């Protein structure tokens, strides 16, 4: 009998998973004799071997400070320039619009403090109930200066943003809209382009938190037209670092708090003190990994669209690298969505298990494969922490609590019951892992 390929098997086969999984040494670990299943991507993803190599090679060969008149310092300068070029390809912007920092939260506090210099009583900033607190508290801090913070609400039924409510709260006093690209708790993807357009129509800046979206979808800051976008490389297969894109005009116009000897040129005027060079070396490697992934898709048409023969992306061909990144995310999207459909279908069949967020398949384009679940009328053995612990003992790495999406857990009134259990899929997860997780959850919950 000939088995016809289904949409799911086609999507899963598109990504060369043997190649993918071979890139990540940590995936081979076991826990209590069980294969480790990394469903903790929303908290931080695993890294490919080339990222580990880039970090240790930098420390072995080029370890130096910047701007010195000798070989290792020049190599460090060149490495930083290449990492900026790689991130510029990743986000589709100029390399001088890329600012490195320790993490998204620190970068956002730095930027909110500088934006604050031009604001005062009567000005307004709009934040959302759906966002991680790192895109809320740095703006709430501006209340000290008399700035009014307004909140865009959500539709609690499916945890989508109430865009009408957001639009109604914009006015000529709004100076900035802080918006998440995707929710790190329930996976909702926001209509960011539309919200940027709305913000601009009132003369407000748009500040986008793309930390959760980063591993799942292609980011194009030029197409979004956002003023700022922040992400964290440790969420998309790189080291623990944050990256901020700022439109050139803003990075030049706004006034950073900085030491006097530091250049006033962008982007360096926003990078204070000595950066984490070894991790930045790892950032180039993680972008190269994603670009390389774009050359490992199995669909020959996809490869043909990469402008001729498949070839390794290289620092000498940035436009090829962007094309390869585009191909990688098409493939990642197809793979993740096939897994997500399978996971949601399975979870829906477990009695008393509630999925928060979008569950209507016709709306799946508006969600990431990040699932927040909980047991209805939970017993003390079924709290999110208890479930995560039992799953952890079996090798499944999930998360419990609010993951700093505090405004959402408060709005949904799940704070006092322990938040949610979060299951996060990325492209290195497999259909077999999903099936095993479902089996384990059925046994634990029932
Ligand atoms: C959506 C979102 N925004 C912001 C952050 C904070 O990022 P960082 O740890 O780089 O400060 C996180 C971290 O989990 C997140 O998921």
Short mmCIF file of N, CA, C and O in Angstrom, two decimals, residues 10 23 60 132 134 141 144 181 186 195 204 238 240 243 302 317 328 359 361 365 394-395 424 438:
data_model
loop_
_atom_site.label_atom_id
_atom_site.label_comp_id
_atom_site.label_asym_id
_atom_site.label_seq_id
_atom_site.Cartn_x
_atom_site.Cartn_y
_atom_site.Cartn_z
N UNK A 10 4.77 16.21 5.35
CA UNK A 10 5.53 17.03 4.40
C UNK A 10 6.24 18.16 5.14
O UNK A 10 7.42 18.42 4.92
N UNK A 23 23.65 19.28 15.33
CA UNK A 23 24.34 20.55 15.61
C UNK A 23 24.39 20.86 17.11
O UNK A 23 25.21 21.63 17.55
N UNK A 60 40.47 31.82 23.37
CA UNK A 60 41.79 31.20 23.18
C UNK A 60 42.71 32.07 22.33
O UNK A 60 43.88 32.21 22.59
N UNK A 132 5.64 40.69 28.63
CA UNK A 132 6.63 40.37 29.66
C UNK A 132 6.94 41.67 30.41
O UNK A 132 6.94 42.75 29.81
N UNK A 134 9.52 43.00 31.30
CA UNK A 134 10.70 43.76 30.83
C UNK A 134 10.31 44.84 29.82
O UNK A 134 11.11 45.75 29.55
N UNK A 141 8.52 52.99 35.32
CA UNK A 141 9.46 53.80 36.11
C UNK A 141 9.36 55.27 35.74
O UNK A 141 9.71 56.15 36.53
N UNK A 144 7.52 58.29 37.76
CA UNK A 144 8.19 59.19 38.71
C UNK A 144 8.32 60.61 38.16
O UNK A 144 8.38 61.57 38.91
N UNK A 181 6.13 41.41 20.42
CA UNK A 181 5.87 40.75 19.13
C UNK A 181 5.08 39.47 19.36
O UNK A 181 4.11 39.18 18.65
N UNK A 186 1.69 32.69 26.55
CA UNK A 186 0.61 31.98 25.86
C UNK A 186 0.82 31.90 24.35
O UNK A 186 0.02 31.33 23.63
N UNK A 195 0.13 47.88 14.65
CA UNK A 195 0.25 48.69 15.87
C UNK A 195 1.32 49.78 15.69
O UNK A 195 1.15 50.91 16.15
N UNK A 204 3.65 58.78 17.93
CA UNK A 204 4.34 58.07 19.02
C UNK A 204 5.40 57.13 18.46
O UNK A 204 5.30 56.66 17.32
N UNK A 238 21.72 31.26 20.59
CA UNK A 238 22.99 31.94 20.78
C UNK A 238 23.32 32.10 22.26
O UNK A 238 22.66 31.53 23.14
N UNK A 240 24.06 34.19 26.00
CA UNK A 240 23.23 35.06 26.84
C UNK A 240 23.61 36.52 26.63
O UNK A 240 24.47 37.07 27.32
N UNK A 243 20.20 42.32 22.27
CA UNK A 243 20.48 43.14 21.08
C UNK A 243 19.33 44.13 20.92
O UNK A 243 18.16 43.76 21.03
N UNK A 302 12.80 25.84 -2.68
CA UNK A 302 13.23 26.80 -1.69
C UNK A 302 14.70 27.14 -1.90
O UNK A 302 15.12 28.27 -1.87
N UNK A 317 29.07 37.54 1.94
CA UNK A 317 27.85 37.60 1.14
C UNK A 317 26.64 37.88 2.00
O UNK A 317 25.78 37.03 2.17
N UNK A 328 15.38 29.77 6.13
CA UNK A 328 15.40 29.03 7.41
C UNK A 328 14.09 29.24 8.15
O UNK A 328 13.48 28.28 8.64
N UNK A 359 -6.75 28.51 20.49
CA UNK A 359 -6.88 27.07 20.25
C UNK A 359 -7.64 26.78 18.96
O UNK A 359 -7.77 25.63 18.56
N UNK A 361 -7.82 26.34 15.29
CA UNK A 361 -6.79 26.13 14.25
C UNK A 361 -6.81 27.19 13.15
O UNK A 361 -5.77 27.49 12.57
N UNK A 365 -2.12 31.04 12.73
CA UNK A 365 -1.09 31.95 12.20
C UNK A 365 -0.73 33.01 13.23
O UNK A 365 0.32 33.64 13.14
N UNK A 394 11.04 12.88 34.48
CA UNK A 394 11.01 11.97 33.31
C UNK A 394 11.80 12.54 32.14
O UNK A 394 11.69 12.04 31.01
N UNK A 395 12.50 13.63 32.36
CA UNK A 395 13.38 14.17 31.31
C UNK A 395 12.75 15.27 30.46
O UNK A 395 13.39 15.75 29.52
N UNK A 424 7.21 24.74 25.55
CA UNK A 424 7.68 25.54 24.42
C UNK A 424 8.39 24.68 23.40
O UNK A 424 9.36 23.97 23.72
N UNK A 438 2.96 13.89 25.46
CA UNK A 438 1.51 13.71 25.62
C UNK A 438 1.21 12.48 26.46
O UNK A 438 0.35 12.51 27.35
#
